Rosetta silent file (secondary structure, phi, psi, omega in degrees, C-alpha in Angstrom):
SEQUENCE: MDDSKELTDSAGSGALRGVGIGCGLLVAAPVLVVLGFLVTYAVQRGTPEEYERVAPEEMMSRLSAVSHEAYGVLGLDGGTGPETDPEPSDPSLCYPSGLESIADEPVEGAYSLADRWETDGVTEADAKPALKRLHRHLKDEGWDIDAYEKFDGTANRAAEMAGPAESLTLRASRAGSSDDGGDTRLLFEWRDGSNGGRFSGSVVSPCAYDTK
SCORE:     score description
SCORE:     0.000 S_00000001
   1 L     0.000  159.785  179.495   -0.023   -0.223   -0.004 S_00000001
   2 L   -79.981  141.500 -158.280    1.250    3.482   -0.620 S_00000001
   3 H   -74.338  -21.834 -176.437    2.782    5.176    2.360 S_00000001
   4 H   -60.177  -26.981 -162.336    0.980    8.186    1.321 S_00000001
   5 H  -109.662  -23.462  167.406   -2.409    7.324    1.129 S_00000001
   6 H   -58.842  -59.008 -150.621   -1.784    5.631    4.887 S_00000001
   7 H   -72.765  -56.463 -167.929   -0.728    8.794    6.141 S_00000001
   8 H   -89.248   23.680  167.576   -3.606   10.840    4.565 S_00000001
   9 H   -80.372  -40.392 -129.879   -6.334    7.871    5.768 S_00000001
  10 H   -95.684  -54.997 -168.684   -4.674    8.100    9.204 S_00000001
  11 H   -62.262  -19.804  141.872   -4.723   11.966    9.085 S_00000001
  12 H   -28.930  -73.578 -178.369   -8.227   11.810    7.895 S_00000001
  13 H   -54.297  -49.360 -158.155   -9.540    9.719   10.586 S_00000001
  14 H   -76.928  -24.095  172.615   -7.552   12.200   13.201 S_00000001
  15 H   -62.241  -28.577  170.603   -9.413   15.017   12.104 S_00000001
  16 H   -80.721  -35.449 -173.981  -12.842   13.522   12.254 S_00000001
  17 H   -77.755  -34.225  157.541  -12.162   12.231   15.719 S_00000001
  18 H   -45.034  -52.822  152.583  -11.080   15.893   16.284 S_00000001
  19 H   -63.758  -51.250 -176.690  -14.523   17.266   15.047 S_00000001
  20 H   -59.064  -91.538 -150.439  -16.387   14.404   16.929 S_00000001
  21 H   -48.988  -43.014  171.684  -14.570   15.615   20.403 S_00000001
  22 H   -30.645  -88.537 -167.449  -15.475   19.322   19.427 S_00000001
  23 H   -48.476  -39.943  179.218  -18.933   18.987   18.725 S_00000001
  24 H   -58.038  -49.398 -159.673  -19.189   16.513   22.023 S_00000001
  25 H   -65.943  -21.650  166.495  -17.591   19.512   23.870 S_00000001
  26 H   -46.422  -71.125 -162.621  -20.253   21.938   22.393 S_00000001
  27 H   -50.464  -49.940 -165.684  -23.154   19.795   23.134 S_00000001
  28 H   -67.197  -40.937  174.891  -21.774   19.535   26.696 S_00000001
  29 H   -29.470  -51.633 -164.872  -20.550   22.899   27.564 S_00000001
  30 H   -89.385  -28.167 -154.675  -24.226   24.376   28.070 S_00000001
  31 H   -71.000  -55.690 -172.596  -25.659   21.152   29.764 S_00000001
  32 H   -55.004  -32.175  171.341  -22.708   21.717   32.312 S_00000001
  33 H   -68.444  -45.022  169.229  -23.064   25.116   32.592 S_00000001
  34 H   -54.563  -66.039  162.585  -26.907   24.607   33.275 S_00000001
  35 H   -20.673  -75.386 -174.081  -26.120   21.701   35.751 S_00000001
  36 H   -48.266  -44.338  162.390  -23.637   24.025   37.703 S_00000001
  37 H   -56.991  -30.871  157.597  -26.362   26.482   38.124 S_00000001
  38 H   -87.773    3.051  162.410  -28.908   24.538   39.741 S_00000001
  39 H   -72.955  -60.183 -162.820  -26.240   22.907   42.144 S_00000001
  40 H   -71.487  -29.847  160.574  -25.136   26.361   43.186 S_00000001
  41 H   -52.968  -29.529 -156.070  -29.157   27.440   43.449 S_00000001
  42 H  -100.072  -14.484 -173.879  -30.123   24.560   45.116 S_00000001
  43 H   -90.492  -39.906  175.473  -26.845   25.056   47.927 S_00000001
  44 H   -78.962  -11.829  167.325  -27.988   28.769   48.434 S_00000001
  45 H   -84.036  -28.829  152.169  -31.077   27.825   48.808 S_00000001
  46 L   -73.644   11.820 -176.755  -30.505   25.468   51.427 S_00000001
  47 L  -121.211  131.466 -139.905  -28.579   27.532   53.252 S_00000001
  48 L  -100.414  132.186  169.602  -30.438   29.772   55.796 S_00000001
  49 L   -36.800  103.571 -174.176  -29.108   33.517   55.371 S_00000001
  50 L  -102.067   88.637  147.378  -27.063   34.318   58.531 S_00000001
  51 L   -84.896  164.621  179.474  -28.604   37.422   59.858 S_00000001
  52 L   -80.065  126.468  133.018  -28.259   38.743   63.241 S_00000001
  53 L     5.546  125.518  150.976  -30.776   38.071   65.972 S_00000001
  54 L  -159.592  130.444  171.422  -32.474   40.974   66.994 S_00000001
  55 L   -79.076  144.448  170.521  -35.824   41.753   68.512 S_00000001
  56 H   -29.321  -60.998 -168.888  -37.522   44.674   66.754 S_00000001
  57 H   -51.488  -70.980 -172.111  -37.216   47.210   69.989 S_00000001
  58 H   -44.381  -58.201 -167.353  -33.278   46.991   69.748 S_00000001
  59 H   -31.709  -65.040 -149.255  -33.193   47.455   66.160 S_00000001
  60 H   -62.409  -29.583 -161.955  -35.311   50.187   66.481 S_00000001
  61 H   -80.476  -59.178  176.608  -33.394   51.641   69.807 S_00000001
  62 H   -44.964  -40.219 -167.668  -30.126   51.485   67.374 S_00000001
  63 H   -77.474  -64.692  178.469  -31.624   53.360   64.417 S_00000001
  64 H   -27.644  -70.296  154.432  -32.729   56.010   66.687 S_00000001
  65 H   -15.335  -55.386  179.061  -29.054   56.366   68.007 S_00000001
  66 H   -63.669  -50.963 -168.785  -27.992   56.662   64.881 S_00000001
  67 H   -65.559  -45.696  179.854  -30.657   59.235   63.735 S_00000001
  68 H   -79.758  -24.320  150.304  -30.065   61.424   66.862 S_00000001
  69 H   -29.425  -63.917  153.794  -26.845   61.561   66.546 S_00000001
  70 H   -38.289  -40.778 -171.728  -26.630   62.686   62.855 S_00000001
  71 H   -89.416  -34.955  175.260  -29.233   65.520   63.680 S_00000001
  72 H   -49.683  -42.575  167.957  -26.714   66.896   66.331 S_00000001
  73 H   -57.500  -41.331  174.258  -24.282   67.380   63.971 S_00000001
  74 H   -54.021  -41.902 -159.062  -26.585   68.689   61.334 S_00000001
  75 L    26.367   53.980  175.234  -27.349   71.250   63.798 S_00000001
  76 L   -66.620  116.774  172.703  -30.515   72.366   62.054 S_00000001
  77 L   -78.438  133.641 -173.979  -31.936   75.622   63.770 S_00000001
  78 L   107.965  -42.421  178.515  -35.742   75.530   64.561 S_00000001
  79 L  -125.124 -178.511 -138.698  -36.400   71.906   64.270 S_00000001
  80 L   -73.390   -8.403  158.308  -37.792   69.548   66.541 S_00000001
  81 L   100.622  172.310 -166.923  -35.374   66.710   65.420 S_00000001
  82 L   -64.648  136.950 -176.533  -36.246   62.582   64.716 S_00000001
  83 L  -119.841  113.343 -174.224  -38.959   61.726   66.705 S_00000001
  84 L  -116.468  122.507 -177.357  -38.796   57.371   66.992 S_00000001
  85 L   -66.774  107.277  168.398  -41.758   55.033   67.613 S_00000001
  86 L   -54.731   -2.587 -178.003  -40.578   52.478   69.959 S_00000001
  87 L  -127.584   75.312 -149.974  -42.875   50.364   68.718 S_00000001
  88 L   -79.003  130.576 -172.771  -42.061   49.893   65.252 S_00000001
  89 L  -119.422   12.748 -171.855  -45.672   48.439   63.168 S_00000001
  90 L  -152.953   60.775  156.390  -44.453   48.687   59.688 S_00000001
  91 L   -52.708  149.490  167.136  -41.206   46.500   59.258 S_00000001
  92 E  -122.584  163.583 -154.565  -40.292   45.500   55.540 S_00000001
  93 L   -59.471 -178.186  174.821  -39.698   42.028   54.040 S_00000001
  94 L  -140.838  144.595  167.153  -36.250   40.956   53.697 S_00000001
  95 L  -142.265  166.272 -173.152  -35.069   39.007   50.676 S_00000001
  96 L   -58.260 -177.127  178.939  -32.227   36.754   49.831 S_00000001
  97 L  -132.070 -167.209 -171.406  -29.215   38.031   47.743 S_00000001
  98 L    45.373 -159.911  175.683  -27.119   35.608   44.977 S_00000001
  99 H   -54.345  -34.117  157.251  -29.250   33.423   43.026 S_00000001
 100 H   -69.007   10.983  170.879  -32.126   32.392   44.962 S_00000001
 101 H   -61.309  -24.962 -179.856  -33.380   36.153   44.830 S_00000001
 102 H   -53.057  -24.593  172.941  -34.502   34.817   41.394 S_00000001
 103 H   -86.405   17.041  168.954  -37.259   33.366   43.496 S_00000001
 104 L    24.670   54.796  166.150  -38.365   36.638   44.815 S_00000001
 105 L   -97.102  109.986  166.400  -39.283   34.907   48.296 S_00000001
 106 L   -49.657  138.581  170.462  -38.874   36.608   51.583 S_00000001
 107 L   -64.977  111.270  178.791  -36.806   35.261   54.379 S_00000001
 108 L   -49.620  103.927  152.881  -39.188   33.127   57.174 S_00000001
 109 L    94.825   14.558 -175.676  -38.926   35.554   60.208 S_00000001
 110 E  -127.573  164.798 -162.018  -36.522   38.373   58.956 S_00000001
 111 E  -167.229  137.449  176.345  -37.380   41.705   58.782 S_00000001
 112 E  -108.067  123.096 -170.099  -35.507   45.334   57.926 S_00000001
 113 L  -103.539  176.471  148.087  -36.632   48.623   60.106 S_00000001
 114 E  -145.478  134.760 -164.579  -36.271   52.139   59.161 S_00000001
 115 E  -112.747  136.725  174.218  -36.219   55.370   61.065 S_00000001
 116 E  -142.931  141.361 -174.849  -37.127   58.568   59.265 S_00000001
 117 E  -147.385  153.922  169.397  -37.879   62.356   59.934 S_00000001
 118 E  -141.744  140.000 -179.559  -37.943   65.336   58.137 S_00000001
 119 E  -125.338  141.484 -163.788  -38.302   69.224   58.864 S_00000001
 120 E   -88.255  150.194  149.364  -39.817   72.084   57.106 S_00000001
 121 L    85.478   58.080  151.231  -38.383   76.334   56.777 S_00000001
 122 L  -120.454  117.244  168.647  -34.431   74.903   56.234 S_00000001
 123 L   -33.440  156.950 -177.270  -32.524   77.154   53.942 S_00000001
 124 H   -89.622  -16.623 -178.801  -30.132   75.782   51.211 S_00000001
 125 H   -85.449   -6.473  167.250  -27.563   78.515   53.440 S_00000001
 126 H  -122.740   -5.135  175.313  -28.055   76.370   56.368 S_00000001
 127 H   -73.634  -54.241  159.370  -28.578   73.228   54.746 S_00000001
 128 H   -14.643  -71.177 -157.635  -25.392   73.357   52.948 S_00000001
 129 H   -93.730  -13.380 -172.300  -23.009   73.740   55.647 S_00000001
 130 H   -77.606  -59.333 -158.757  -25.328   71.289   58.021 S_00000001
 131 L   -77.759  -21.383 -175.424  -24.702   68.493   55.439 S_00000001
 132 L  -103.324   -3.264  145.523  -20.947   69.095   55.264 S_00000001
 133 H   -64.752  -58.543  162.411  -20.441   68.587   58.635 S_00000001
 134 H   -65.398   -4.367  174.588  -22.010   65.801   58.602 S_00000001
 135 H   -85.400  -55.476 -162.043  -19.848   64.248   55.257 S_00000001
 136 H   -67.108  -42.600 -164.106  -16.637   64.815   57.785 S_00000001
 137 H   -54.024  -35.867 -168.117  -18.449   63.645   60.837 S_00000001
 138 H   -84.417   -8.067 -161.422  -19.502   60.321   59.165 S_00000001
 139 H  -109.021  -23.795  177.983  -16.095   59.597   57.274 S_00000001
 140 H   -85.187  -23.050  163.887  -13.872   60.421   60.640 S_00000001
 141 L   -73.098  -15.208  157.997  -16.378   57.773   62.104 S_00000001
 142 L   106.296    3.806  167.919  -15.667   55.238   59.401 S_00000001
 143 L   -71.239  127.704 -179.024  -18.723   55.125   57.471 S_00000001
 144 E   -44.773  113.006  159.808  -18.660   54.581   53.687 S_00000001
 145 E   -61.151   88.500 -175.260  -19.464   57.733   51.725 S_00000001
 146 L   -90.173  -23.101  177.181  -22.062   56.612   48.546 S_00000001
 147 L  -153.415  129.397  156.318  -23.186   60.105   47.590 S_00000001
 148 L  -152.264   88.361  167.594  -22.652   63.451   48.249 S_00000001
 149 E  -163.533 -172.360 -163.312  -23.803   65.855   45.937 S_00000001
 150 E  -102.197  179.051 -175.124  -26.196   68.457   44.792 S_00000001
 151 E  -155.705  120.665  170.051  -28.571   68.420   41.744 S_00000001
 152 L   -94.751   -5.732 -172.358  -29.348   72.137   40.005 S_00000001
 153 L   108.486   -9.097 -178.718  -32.105   70.575   37.337 S_00000001
 154 L   -89.983  -88.682 -160.697  -29.023   69.686   35.113 S_00000001
 155 L  -126.500  168.470  178.360  -26.580   67.412   36.450 S_00000001
 156 E  -113.249  138.210  176.967  -25.708   65.962   39.824 S_00000001
 157 E  -155.588  158.407 -164.311  -22.226   67.276   41.022 S_00000001
 158 E   -33.297  145.639 -167.593  -20.137   67.571   44.261 S_00000001
 159 L   -74.182  -33.088 -177.874  -22.425   69.093   47.223 S_00000001
 160 L   -68.519  -61.510 -164.487  -19.371   71.890   47.775 S_00000001
 161 L   -29.890  106.375  174.486  -19.873   73.496   44.607 S_00000001
 162 L   -13.490  152.966  167.766  -21.009   77.116   44.051 S_00000001
 163 L    74.653  157.894 -168.414  -24.226   78.139   43.178 S_00000001
 164 L   -45.512  135.695  162.680  -28.239   77.414   43.697 S_00000001
 165 L  -113.571  157.445 -177.240  -29.498   74.108   44.138 S_00000001
 166 L   -92.545  -23.099 -156.252  -32.767   72.124   43.810 S_00000001
 167 E  -154.997  119.455 -160.040  -31.461   69.221   45.732 S_00000001
 168 E  -120.363  138.438  170.923  -28.422   68.384   48.575 S_00000001
 169 E  -143.157  144.087  179.534  -27.750   64.607   49.051 S_00000001
 170 E  -147.678  122.073 -167.376  -25.513   62.452   51.529 S_00000001
 171 E  -117.152  139.082  170.806  -25.860   58.626   50.909 S_00000001
 172 E  -166.512  143.417  165.785  -23.693   56.554   53.541 S_00000001
 173 E  -139.254 -179.469 -165.200  -23.292   52.930   54.708 S_00000001
 174 E  -155.011  123.364 -178.901  -21.693   50.862   57.190 S_00000001
 175 E   -81.633  127.693 -174.126  -21.203   47.140   56.819 S_00000001
 176 L   -97.926 -148.807 -160.626  -23.167   44.913   59.102 S_00000001
 177 L   -63.150  -55.715 -178.400  -22.671   41.691   61.461 S_00000001
 178 L  -107.599  178.475  156.640  -22.730   39.465   58.351 S_00000001
 179 L   -62.415  -46.745  159.178  -22.569   39.468   54.807 S_00000001
 180 L   -48.984  -31.303  179.450  -25.969   38.463   54.300 S_00000001
 181 L   -95.616   26.999 -177.132  -27.526   41.060   56.139 S_00000001
 182 L    46.952 -138.650 -158.448  -26.038   43.740   54.047 S_00000001
 183 E  -105.105  153.322  165.992  -25.747   47.440   55.328 S_00000001
 184 E   -78.695  137.975  165.657  -26.835   50.199   57.810 S_00000001
 185 E  -139.400  156.692 -161.473  -27.824   52.593   55.482 S_00000001
 186 E  -113.536  135.059  172.016  -27.887   56.915   55.685 S_00000001
 187 E  -138.277  128.421  162.531  -29.728   59.077   53.303 S_00000001
 188 E  -138.030  138.513 -164.148  -29.984   62.724   54.508 S_00000001
 189 E  -160.325  134.943 -170.816  -31.214   65.124   51.788 S_00000001
 190 E   -92.322  120.346  175.178  -32.585   69.180   51.248 S_00000001
 191 E  -125.541  128.345  179.270  -34.800   69.560   48.833 S_00000001
 192 L   -48.721  159.333  160.036  -36.139   73.600   47.896 S_00000001
 193 L   166.676 -174.359 -135.928  -39.521   74.497   47.893 S_00000001
 194 L   -91.762  -28.836  168.357  -41.788   77.200   48.704 S_00000001
 195 L   -37.398  -29.173 -154.441  -41.826   76.147   52.168 S_00000001
 196 L   145.891  -53.951 -163.437  -38.115   76.970   52.802 S_00000001
 197 L   138.441  139.128 -159.624  -36.861   74.284   52.065 S_00000001
 198 E  -106.669  138.927  151.421  -37.593   70.356   52.974 S_00000001
 199 E  -134.117  128.116  173.893  -34.516   68.560   54.956 S_00000001
 200 E  -142.396  156.562 -153.278  -35.068   64.912   55.586 S_00000001
 201 E  -120.247  129.300  156.879  -33.292   62.039   57.219 S_00000001
 202 E  -140.918 -167.063 -171.604  -33.379   58.253   57.559 S_00000001
 203 E  -174.999  122.610 -173.824  -31.705   55.662   58.548 S_00000001
 204 E  -111.688  148.649  168.859  -32.263   51.970   57.529 S_00000001
 205 L   -77.997  155.322  137.560  -31.055   48.573   59.270 S_00000001
 206 L   -50.822  138.945  175.090  -29.529   45.434   57.993 S_00000001
 207 L   -44.243  134.738  147.587  -31.646   42.589   57.962 S_00000001
 208 E  -136.867  165.991  177.902  -32.066   40.455   61.057 S_00000001
 209 E   -95.669  158.593  160.359  -34.407   37.909   62.537 S_00000001
 210 L   -41.113  128.240 -168.161  -36.788   38.242   65.262 S_00000001
 211 L   -91.128   -0.609  175.800  -35.860   36.959   68.453 S_00000001
 212 L   -60.088    0.000    0.000  -39.315   35.861   68.673 S_00000001
């Protein structure tokens, strides 16, 4: 038999085998991806969220302390300050993160609370230095500053910039006791208005399990 023909046949067979392996890999890859997705989803669904266990009244007390400290730093004249209900009646549901979030099912026994307040008659001339003081204080206390902006009707920009504003915003956060539970989140905002301007604040807790 001709040696060149044998080499050609061998090369042809090798090429066919290579094509077959390649096709097999192309078919198997999506299956492996789906299988990996299902396994990861099942593991996450079967693993409880690592939320802290805290009674709602205790959590509300923590939020109130943060609110009052922030309000004291703001030093707004004429404001009554935050008034916290010691018996929170409107907790928010908590939803898991990761792949299991696609089920859109709240975590049983878990909750999140918010302490919100607002005061009218605050001018921009008072709100701007107040937010600047609070911004510096939160940074010194180890909070992460997520946003510190002003909005003048056209764009968001640094809150320190000159010029009239329609709103001023300060957002900050601090990591909770577990990765699952999320952060404690702060939002302070001034908005211009016919009543001289409204200043509002909110402190939102990380997710937690009720102790009951």
